Amino acid sequence: MCGIIGCVGRGDDTLDTLLDGLDTLEYRGYDSAGVALANGSVQTAKQAGELDALREHLGDQSLSGTVGIGHTRWSTHGPPTDANAHPHCDCTGDVAVVHNGIIENYQELRDELAADHEFLSDTDTEVIPHLIEDALADHEPEAAVRATLDRLEGSFAIAVVIAGTDAIFAARQDSPLVLGIDDDATYLASDVPAFRVHTDRVVYLDDGQFVRLDADGYTVTDFDGTPRSSSVETVDWDPEATGKAGYDHFMLKEIHEQPRALRQCLQGRVDELAGEVTLDIDPEVNRVQFVACGTSYHAALYGAALFRAAGVPAQAFLAHEYAIQTPPIEDDLVVAVSQSGETADTLAAIREADRRGADTLALTNVVGSTMARECTDALFIRSGPEIGVAASKTFSAQLTAVNLLALATVGAGDEDVRELIGALRDLPANIQTVLDESDAREVAREYVDSESFFFIGRRYHHPVALEGALKLKEISYTHAEGFAAGELKHGTLALVTPDTPVFAVVTGDDEAARKTIGNVKEVEARGAPVIAVTDGESDVERYADAVLEVPSTHARTAAVLANVQLQLVAYHVANELGRSIDKPRNLAKSVTVE
Ligand code: AGP
């Protein structure tokens, strides 16, 4: 939610460095964008709309300054207008602030400041520069920012520039901030891609830390000035990983990256000969509670099913519900599934579990993320950066990683472990087959004008049905619902008509497949077009108007393959409709507010 960038030491390149950095942060929000550069004075430019609108607004004017900050916004307080875009300034225009998060006591602060300060926006953020303005009457700039932090309640990552001060002051409380360290410049951002083209050396800030960036480098303290240690880490992915590599959209590129992402996820963790999975974590697993949101929640549902299949009580919870109505925790391991590792709802759930004494595990893609650092253990899915707002490769990697977690800790119940490991090993190649041979584009073209879609699947294919519907809604803005196949007849069947295509995920020829085919017949009898996602093992094709084929494999891995077909359907429907696929309306990739 909102992306922040800052840099010191780029000289004449400061403005371009900020704009290029914001380009890579737009996945965090794209309602408006702005920059502020400072030396003797502070110059700002901001504009509603995506970053291109700001570039256009800037035209040929080149803001200059030795230090600079920038922001791309996902609106919380106030609509996406020029006035609500960050940076926000004080009355003198000498203090500029960018902020990610929510200042919970902003109304109280605004009421207090209103008599002496003019507010130009609806945002919670704007109280910060005005508080700094007041504090500057009695303090040096750095102390004024620290004094202001004492007044703020809520979650924030902020960056501040002040006229006449060749430094950026920044602080983190419940919103991510990371430093990039180069020989002649220092960067600050919500996420590494913002400066990865310049450096691979990073410092992840912790909650409660304050940093000063200036020509001499950086100093990290807590909010009251006590020095805090910080370690420099090296990121293990190349800057090219954040480009489109010739694809029209990041999402399409990321869908096609899945074979590689899954190879990375499996690498060094499976030994087929020995029939073993080895992870560099060894949590005690008696019972499991998964917490997650959105796509990651669908991976959590799938994960819980794996553990239950091994005889271990396991349940998946929507993180925001878990945080306010936490179930009894006995000796449960609480697993947070989160691509970003920064989702506020999931963090709140994990913190509540930790407060109640549970061991916690982050199953995440982002190595330096808050979840990875706060949980007792972390299992990384190793997908590389995912820029498209709609999760694709990371969902497949989450499904793969929960398989590894289950196999390494509790086994596979009645299933043959060697066979399962073989199926996991074959996944990258099987996904490649789906990508090479998919008819998803033709299916999308056939049904693109439908007003509503349904997705059904049983057991491991139920989360896939939910995910197929979410992906379609998210990027095509078309109504879609996913169901456990047996549930449709308990109400929703009333909505099924010849105008509502139903995607049915049916693989294998077991009892689950046969029962799902029964549900397929129910919708077919109501005239609905049926698109079967199948491996051809059953006779579901007899009842289908179209077929999306997947290679024959274990039911658990078939779920991953079926999902790839549904990703492609969602992508092509959205593309036919001309939607903003990588940046769907109203959304942001990393949801750092509750
Ligand atoms: C998925 O396409 C969405 N972007 C969204 O549902 C996402 O999965 C959810 O916000 C959770 O994010 P996380 O995995 O980073 O925690």
XYZ file of C-alpha atoms and ligand atoms in Angstrom:
610
model
C 0.000 0.000 0.000
C 1.775 3.104 -1.211
C 5.386 3.051 -2.293
C 8.105 5.275 -0.892
C 11.505 6.047 -2.362
C 14.312 8.333 -1.236
C 17.859 8.925 -2.387
C 20.946 10.862 -1.384
C 24.080 11.208 -3.484
C 22.677 10.945 -7.007
C 23.530 14.576 -7.851
C 21.843 15.720 -11.068
C 20.180 12.303 -11.401
C 18.071 12.676 -8.278
C 14.757 13.309 -10.046
C 15.244 10.493 -12.591
C 16.316 8.112 -9.849
C 13.137 8.851 -7.930
C 10.874 8.490 -10.973
C 12.529 5.246 -12.091
C 12.255 3.890 -8.560
C 8.575 4.807 -8.397
C 8.061 2.941 -11.653
C 8.985 -0.295 -9.905
C 6.870 0.529 -6.853
C 3.633 1.229 -8.682
C 2.439 -2.287 -7.834
C 1.977 -0.905 -4.291
C -0.505 1.736 -5.431
C -1.126 3.866 -8.480
C -3.768 6.438 -7.561
C -1.311 9.353 -7.659
C 2.404 10.045 -7.497
C 4.737 12.811 -6.389
C 8.294 13.833 -5.578
C 10.093 16.405 -3.438
C 13.714 17.463 -3.890
C 15.599 19.562 -1.395
C 18.705 21.619 -1.052
C 18.336 25.290 -0.010
C 14.620 24.991 -0.626
C 12.115 22.210 -1.206
C 10.568 21.725 -4.652
C 7.636 19.385 -5.077
C 5.569 18.018 -7.956
C 2.582 15.712 -7.619
C -0.289 14.545 -9.730
C -3.350 12.311 -9.562
C -3.187 9.201 -11.739
C -0.418 6.790 -12.583
C 3.235 7.779 -12.719
C 2.981 8.733 -16.391
C 0.636 11.557 -15.386
C 3.339 12.916 -13.073
C 5.981 12.594 -15.790
C 3.703 14.506 -18.145
C 3.000 17.137 -15.509
C 6.738 17.588 -14.955
C 7.264 18.010 -18.709
C 10.633 19.607 -19.268
C 10.928 21.124 -15.820
C 13.724 19.513 -13.934
C 13.511 19.736 -10.173
C 16.931 19.871 -8.616
C 18.195 18.910 -5.206
C 20.840 16.823 -3.528
C 18.285 14.731 -1.692
C 14.853 13.599 -2.788
C 11.825 11.589 -1.811
C 8.957 10.166 -3.884
C 5.659 8.399 -3.394
C 3.077 6.386 -5.286
C -0.284 6.253 -3.525
C -3.068 3.791 -2.762
C -5.788 5.960 -1.239
C -6.937 5.426 2.325
C -7.922 8.917 3.536
C -9.366 11.008 0.731
C -9.930 10.305 -2.961
C -7.119 10.136 -5.543
C -6.761 13.846 -6.351
C -3.778 16.112 -6.970
C -4.259 17.648 -3.521
C -4.250 14.279 -1.768
C -1.141 13.065 -3.609
C 2.071 12.943 -1.583
C 4.415 14.640 -0.708
C 2.547 16.832 1.765
C 4.098 20.071 2.967
C 3.877 22.365 5.960
C 2.638 25.968 5.701
C 6.080 27.315 4.752
C 6.722 24.718 2.044
C 10.055 23.928 3.714
C 9.056 20.487 4.999
C 7.896 17.687 2.697
C 6.717 14.268 3.844
C 5.789 10.992 2.149
C 3.983 8.343 4.167
C 2.791 4.758 3.879
C 0.312 3.558 6.516
C -2.391 5.170 8.618
C -2.060 7.815 11.332
C -4.862 6.727 13.634
C -4.921 9.874 15.792
C -4.790 12.246 12.824
C -8.199 13.805 13.491
C -7.211 14.763 17.023
C -3.890 16.153 15.734
C -5.587 18.005 12.904
C -8.095 19.587 15.317
C -5.192 20.718 17.471
C -3.253 22.173 14.535
C -6.192 23.660 12.628
C -6.126 27.094 14.276
C -2.551 27.864 13.176
C -2.074 25.753 10.061
C -3.708 25.584 6.665
C -4.591 22.067 5.511
C -4.809 21.485 1.778
C -5.733 17.799 1.634
C -8.073 15.209 3.158
C -5.198 12.948 4.151
C -4.096 11.754 7.555
C -0.504 12.308 6.414
C -0.720 16.081 6.252
C -0.591 16.445 10.038
C 3.030 15.239 9.955
C 4.669 18.183 8.113
C 2.673 20.646 10.211
C 3.786 18.965 13.427
C 7.381 19.115 12.180
C 6.898 22.793 11.334
C 5.893 23.505 14.929
C 8.701 21.379 16.320
C 11.273 23.254 14.212
C 10.588 26.327 16.330
C 12.403 24.636 19.232
C 14.509 21.906 17.648
C 17.117 21.188 15.010
C 15.631 19.356 11.982
C 16.488 15.807 13.087
C 15.199 16.416 16.606
C 12.047 18.033 15.183
C 11.253 14.893 13.213
C 11.892 12.695 16.257
C 9.666 14.922 18.398
C 6.923 14.526 15.801
C 7.193 10.737 15.829
C 6.326 10.844 19.528
C 2.951 12.340 18.613
C 1.951 9.745 16.009
C -0.211 6.689 16.629
C -0.792 4.016 14.009
C 1.302 2.459 11.311
C 3.767 4.400 9.259
C 6.811 4.432 7.112
C 7.687 8.082 6.539
C 10.429 9.969 4.770
C 11.026 13.677 5.299
C 13.110 16.356 3.615
C 13.598 19.816 5.064
C 14.898 22.913 3.263
C 18.533 23.683 4.042
C 19.234 20.151 5.329
C 21.063 17.784 3.000
C 19.538 14.720 4.599
C 16.497 12.484 4.544
C 14.946 11.508 7.857
C 12.861 8.361 7.856
C 11.137 6.106 10.339
C 9.402 2.782 10.331
C 6.516 1.574 12.493
C 4.511 -1.353 11.050
C 5.193 -0.441 7.407
C 8.228 -1.711 5.522
C 11.348 0.332 4.776
C 14.632 -0.884 3.386
C 17.901 0.931 2.691
C 20.055 0.425 -0.394
C 23.752 0.982 0.183
C 26.068 1.967 -2.660
C 29.563 3.471 -2.573
C 28.484 6.972 -3.533
C 24.745 7.004 -2.855
C 22.215 5.743 -0.334
C 18.606 4.806 -1.046
C 15.500 4.254 0.966
C 12.366 2.477 -0.255
C 9.334 0.394 0.611
C 10.832 -2.465 -1.372
C 14.153 -3.459 -2.923
C 13.147 -3.258 -6.634
C 13.022 0.537 -6.282
C 16.825 0.744 -6.172
C 18.000 -2.724 -7.202
C 19.363 -1.357 -10.489
C 21.862 0.677 -8.431
C 22.863 -1.741 -5.682
C 22.312 -5.232 -4.284
C 23.352 -4.293 -0.732
C 20.422 -3.705 1.578
C 19.584 -2.978 5.206
C 16.098 -3.976 6.349
C 14.851 -1.562 8.999
C 12.907 -2.854 11.993
C 9.838 -1.345 13.603
C 10.737 1.510 15.899
C 13.853 2.463 13.914
C 14.787 5.916 12.696
C 17.349 6.571 9.987
C 19.230 9.602 8.775
C 20.610 9.450 5.235
C 23.162 12.057 4.171
C 26.350 12.421 2.143
C 28.239 10.456 4.820
C 25.956 7.428 4.534
C 23.346 6.428 7.070
C 22.806 6.104 10.795
C 20.166 3.909 12.383
C 18.786 4.675 15.832
C 15.560 4.104 17.664
C 13.051 6.960 17.771
C 14.699 8.587 20.790
C 18.188 8.483 19.295
C 19.742 5.390 20.865
C 22.012 3.783 18.230
C 20.721 0.487 16.846
C 22.801 -2.066 15.014
C 21.987 -2.892 11.423
C 23.385 -5.509 9.119
C 23.984 -5.216 5.396
C 22.590 -8.131 3.383
C 22.928 -8.979 -0.306
C 19.881 -9.683 -2.466
C 20.167 -12.733 -4.687
C 18.170 -11.664 -7.756
C 19.154 -9.535 -10.739
C 17.616 -6.191 -11.714
C 16.293 -7.799 -14.941
C 13.934 -9.843 -12.758
C 11.836 -6.708 -12.333
C 11.465 -6.051 -16.098
C 8.813 -7.364 -18.525
C 11.334 -9.276 -20.661
C 9.359 -8.649 -23.853
C 5.968 -9.735 -22.509
C 3.009 -7.364 -22.825
C 2.302 -7.599 -19.123
C 4.148 -8.547 -15.964
C 1.390 -11.025 -15.214
C 1.930 -12.895 -18.463
C 5.661 -12.928 -17.865
C 5.136 -14.216 -14.342
C 2.741 -16.922 -15.531
C 5.462 -18.046 -17.946
C 8.110 -17.921 -15.239
C 6.366 -20.653 -13.267
C 8.499 -23.586 -14.416
C 11.618 -21.734 -13.279
C 10.015 -20.494 -10.061
C 9.027 -24.017 -9.085
C 12.444 -25.438 -9.923
C 13.913 -22.856 -7.575
C 11.366 -23.740 -4.920
C 12.247 -27.435 -5.128
C 16.000 -27.054 -5.556
C 18.032 -28.811 -2.886
C 14.924 -29.713 -0.934
C 13.813 -33.011 -2.469
C 15.707 -36.275 -2.730
C 13.711 -38.592 -4.937
C 15.964 -41.601 -4.455
C 15.805 -41.418 -0.704
C 12.132 -40.398 -0.821
C 12.899 -37.460 1.438
C 12.177 -33.777 1.662
C 14.624 -31.709 3.668
C 14.048 -28.117 4.632
C 16.378 -25.913 6.610
C 13.664 -25.586 9.245
C 12.345 -28.290 11.499
C 9.221 -27.050 13.269
C 7.341 -29.310 15.651
C 4.001 -30.058 14.030
C 1.141 -31.536 16.053
C -1.655 -29.349 14.767
C -1.608 -26.492 12.268
C -3.476 -23.214 11.886
C -2.897 -21.404 8.602
C -3.591 -17.660 8.382
C -3.643 -15.712 5.114
C -5.631 -13.402 2.829
C -6.739 -13.479 -0.795
C -4.810 -15.795 -3.065
C -2.567 -16.813 -0.188
C -5.678 -17.913 1.716
C -6.464 -20.277 -1.143
C -2.964 -21.730 -0.776
C -3.640 -21.997 2.958
C -6.854 -23.971 2.330
C -4.895 -26.325 0.104
C -2.127 -26.598 2.718
C -4.592 -27.430 5.487
C -6.039 -30.199 3.309
C -2.553 -31.692 2.896
C -1.949 -31.820 6.636
C -5.381 -33.281 7.309
C -4.639 -35.960 4.699
C -1.609 -36.873 6.809
C -3.815 -37.202 9.883
C -2.815 -33.867 11.425
C -5.592 -31.478 12.511
C -5.234 -28.393 10.347
C -7.411 -25.444 9.471
C -7.088 -22.331 7.331
C -8.326 -18.983 8.630
C -8.822 -15.645 6.956
C -6.210 -13.603 8.796
C -8.444 -10.608 9.524
C -11.048 -12.846 11.166
C -8.385 -14.782 13.057
C -6.923 -11.591 14.484
C -10.217 -10.449 16.029
C -11.594 -13.864 16.982
C -8.586 -16.040 17.590
C -9.450 -19.728 17.924
C -8.081 -21.730 20.848
C -4.394 -22.446 20.304
C -3.113 -25.661 21.847
C 0.194 -26.909 20.537
C -0.604 -25.530 17.075
C 2.025 -24.287 14.678
C 0.602 -21.102 13.158
C 1.650 -20.720 9.524
C 1.317 -17.335 7.809
C 1.073 -17.707 4.034
C 1.944 -14.413 2.363
C 3.675 -13.542 -0.886
C 4.816 -10.166 0.376
C 5.284 -11.010 4.031
C 3.878 -7.539 4.722
C 0.081 -7.983 4.625
C -1.198 -6.121 7.687
C -4.089 -8.519 8.374
C -1.786 -11.523 8.306
C 0.789 -9.771 10.471
C -1.914 -8.976 13.019
C -2.931 -12.654 13.101
C 0.623 -13.868 13.520
C 1.284 -11.338 16.282
C -1.820 -12.486 18.137
C -0.703 -16.111 17.798
C 2.742 -15.163 19.058
C 1.228 -13.274 21.996
C -0.593 -16.483 22.906
C 2.644 -18.439 22.867
C 2.347 -20.269 19.530
C 5.301 -21.068 17.308
C 4.874 -19.205 14.038
C 6.142 -19.915 10.542
C 6.186 -17.460 7.625
C 5.714 -19.119 4.255
C 6.673 -16.180 2.078
C 8.455 -14.968 -1.026
C 10.236 -11.977 0.463
C 13.360 -12.713 2.425
C 13.653 -9.492 4.422
C 9.921 -9.098 4.986
C 8.403 -8.289 8.346
C 6.753 -11.706 8.564
C 9.974 -13.524 7.755
C 11.723 -11.640 10.523
C 8.989 -11.732 13.146
C 7.991 -15.389 12.868
C 9.821 -18.138 14.718
C 10.818 -19.667 11.363
C 10.518 -18.828 7.671
C 10.106 -21.055 4.636
C 10.827 -19.152 1.425
C 9.006 -19.991 -1.781
C 11.854 -18.561 -3.933
C 9.783 -17.157 -6.804
C 11.787 -13.962 -7.376
C 10.029 -10.585 -7.540
C 6.379 -10.636 -8.566
C 5.261 -7.257 -9.900
C 1.795 -7.931 -11.349
C -0.788 -7.134 -8.697
C -2.501 -10.449 -9.395
C -0.467 -13.239 -7.841
C 0.362 -16.014 -10.298
C 3.757 -17.701 -9.996
C 3.792 -17.163 -6.265
C 0.502 -19.065 -5.829
C 1.949 -22.069 -7.651
C 5.084 -21.807 -5.531
C 3.012 -21.555 -2.347
C 1.208 -24.770 -3.282
C 4.560 -26.415 -3.964
C 6.083 -25.159 -0.724
C 3.193 -26.359 1.466
C 3.594 -29.781 -0.130
C 7.256 -29.688 0.876
C 6.368 -28.526 4.382
C 3.850 -31.322 4.859
C 6.167 -33.982 3.461
C 9.110 -32.808 5.557
C 7.180 -32.609 8.809
C 4.241 -35.038 8.833
C 4.523 -37.100 5.657
C 1.628 -37.879 3.349
C -0.705 -40.225 5.218
C -1.786 -43.050 2.913
C -0.130 -41.524 -0.128
C 3.110 -42.839 -1.592
C 5.758 -40.271 -0.692
C 8.093 -41.227 -3.548
C 5.279 -40.880 -6.030
C 4.449 -37.472 -4.634
C 8.033 -36.298 -4.766
C 8.152 -37.489 -8.382
C 4.992 -35.514 -9.143
C 6.528 -32.411 -7.588
C 9.722 -32.930 -9.560
C 7.652 -33.185 -12.769
C 5.673 -30.019 -12.042
C 7.939 -27.514 -13.842
C 7.924 -29.586 -17.053
C 4.194 -30.220 -16.813
C 3.515 -26.509 -16.357
C 5.636 -25.854 -19.430
C 3.418 -28.297 -21.362
C 0.305 -26.432 -20.215
C 1.854 -23.088 -21.212
C 2.881 -24.414 -24.622
C -0.394 -26.156 -25.472
C -3.117 -24.232 -23.658
C -6.351 -23.356 -25.455
C -7.177 -20.770 -22.800
C -7.068 -17.871 -25.264
C -9.706 -19.497 -27.498
C -11.893 -20.278 -24.492
C -11.513 -16.691 -23.281
C -12.546 -15.332 -26.682
C -15.579 -17.610 -26.793
C -16.934 -16.592 -23.410
C -15.535 -13.083 -22.886
C -18.956 -11.438 -23.128
C -20.513 -13.496 -20.339
C -21.610 -11.438 -17.363
C -20.907 -14.101 -14.780
C -18.683 -17.170 -14.390
C -18.646 -20.033 -11.924
C -15.760 -22.277 -10.979
C -16.170 -25.631 -9.236
C -13.780 -28.213 -7.861
C -13.542 -30.757 -5.041
C -10.880 -31.424 -2.418
C -7.531 -30.042 -3.687
C -9.399 -28.485 -6.607
C -11.704 -26.462 -4.362
C -9.007 -23.844 -3.573
C -8.224 -23.836 -7.310
C -11.870 -23.018 -8.095
C -11.767 -20.162 -5.578
C -8.513 -18.887 -7.007
C -9.720 -19.162 -10.609
C -12.696 -16.954 -9.747
C -10.632 -14.437 -7.776
C -8.133 -14.063 -10.609
C -10.888 -13.467 -13.153
C -12.659 -10.903 -10.944
C -9.471 -9.121 -10.038
C -8.128 -8.441 -13.495
C -11.194 -8.565 -15.783
C -13.733 -6.908 -13.422
C -16.208 -9.642 -14.382
C -18.382 -11.308 -11.784
C -17.116 -14.775 -10.906
C -17.570 -17.169 -7.993
C -15.710 -20.281 -6.994
C -17.357 -23.144 -5.127
C -16.714 -26.515 -3.648
C -18.396 -28.539 -6.394
C -20.929 -30.100 -4.037
C -22.109 -26.708 -2.799
C -23.562 -25.238 -5.986
C -26.790 -27.202 -5.663
C -27.378 -25.729 -2.202
C -28.395 -22.354 -3.579
C -26.207 -20.924 -6.296
C -27.591 -23.308 -8.907
C -30.490 -20.829 -9.082
C -28.099 -18.431 -10.849
C -26.901 -20.964 -13.405
C -28.267 -20.240 -16.887
C -27.113 -20.688 -20.507
C -25.257 -17.384 -20.013
C -23.104 -18.477 -17.082
C -20.085 -20.533 -18.142
C -18.979 -23.020 -15.493
C -15.336 -24.068 -15.248
C -15.130 -27.533 -13.699
C -11.786 -28.830 -12.472
C -11.867 -32.625 -12.739
C -8.692 -34.711 -12.767
C -8.153 -38.403 -12.224
C -11.023 -40.843 -12.091
C -11.559 -41.298 -8.381
C -14.606 -40.724 -6.215
C -13.996 -36.965 -6.050
C -13.862 -36.809 -9.857
C -17.021 -38.881 -10.255
C -18.940 -36.715 -7.790
C -17.783 -33.541 -9.496
C -18.941 -34.944 -12.817
C -22.345 -35.392 -11.168
C -22.296 -31.662 -10.393
C -21.211 -30.930 -13.964
C -24.293 -32.772 -15.203
C -26.443 -30.623 -12.905
C -25.197 -27.398 -14.476
C -25.223 -28.849 -17.962
C -28.899 -29.764 -17.469
C -29.562 -26.049 -16.781
C -28.000 -25.150 -20.112
C -24.767 -23.666 -18.748
C -21.704 -23.961 -20.970
C -19.178 -26.225 -19.223
C -15.438 -25.830 -19.623
C -13.704 -28.884 -18.195
C -10.159 -28.496 -16.907
C -9.110 -32.106 -17.030
C -6.382 -34.650 -17.627
C -8.690 -36.866 -19.694
C -8.730 -39.673 -17.115
C -12.501 -39.434 -16.611
C -15.336 -38.974 -19.091
C -16.067 -35.382 -18.060
C -15.348 -34.255 -21.630
C -18.657 -35.864 -22.683
C -20.512 -33.158 -20.776
C -18.201 -30.266 -21.668
C -18.491 -27.577 -24.326
C -14.755 -26.924 -24.174
C -11.746 -28.617 -22.620
C -8.557 -27.245 -21.121
C -6.146 -30.122 -20.840
C -3.526 -30.764 -18.198
C -0.976 -33.589 -18.097
C -1.925 -36.582 -15.997
C -0.315 -36.465 -12.556
C -1.060 -36.796 -8.834
C -4.248 -34.991 -7.693
C -2.183 -32.582 -5.574
C -0.004 -31.434 -8.446
C -2.896 -31.563 -10.912
C -4.382 -28.724 -8.863
C -1.335 -26.585 -9.689
C -1.611 -27.393 -13.400
C -5.348 -26.705 -13.506
C -4.716 -23.365 -11.859
C -2.229 -22.411 -14.578
C -4.994 -22.944 -17.162
C -7.322 -20.721 -15.141
C -4.639 -18.038 -14.803
C -4.378 -17.997 -18.585
C -8.163 -17.793 -18.969
C -8.302 -14.817 -16.593
C -5.399 -13.147 -18.376
C -6.905 -13.557 -21.851
C -10.407 -12.475 -20.791
C -8.906 -9.347 -19.211
C -6.762 -8.739 -22.276
C -9.754 -9.093 -24.612
C -11.575 -6.541 -22.478
C -8.582 -4.194 -22.553
C -8.220 -4.102 -18.765
C -5.284 -2.739 -16.833
C -3.959 -6.221 -16.124
C -0.903 -5.420 -14.032
C -2.574 -2.624 -12.107
C -6.271 -3.456 -11.700
C -8.516 -0.665 -10.483
C -8.802 -0.090 -6.725
C -6.151 -2.667 -5.830
C -2.570 -2.748 -4.641
C -0.281 -5.717 -4.375
C 0.875 -5.310 -0.848
C -2.002 -4.507 1.508
C -0.313 -2.959 4.519
C -3.436 -1.555 6.186
C -5.995 -3.555 8.186
C -3.947 -11.895 -5.342
O -3.954 -11.859 -6.717
C -4.089 -10.598 -4.685
N -3.091 -9.695 -5.075
C -4.351 -10.656 -3.193
O -5.471 -11.439 -2.955
C -3.186 -11.154 -2.312
O -3.027 -12.537 -2.465
C -3.500 -10.802 -0.838
O -3.596 -9.429 -0.710
C -2.465 -11.358 0.106
O -1.201 -10.845 -0.170
P 0.098 -11.549 0.401
O 0.179 -12.894 -0.218
O 1.228 -10.643 0.010
O -0.082 -11.641 1.887
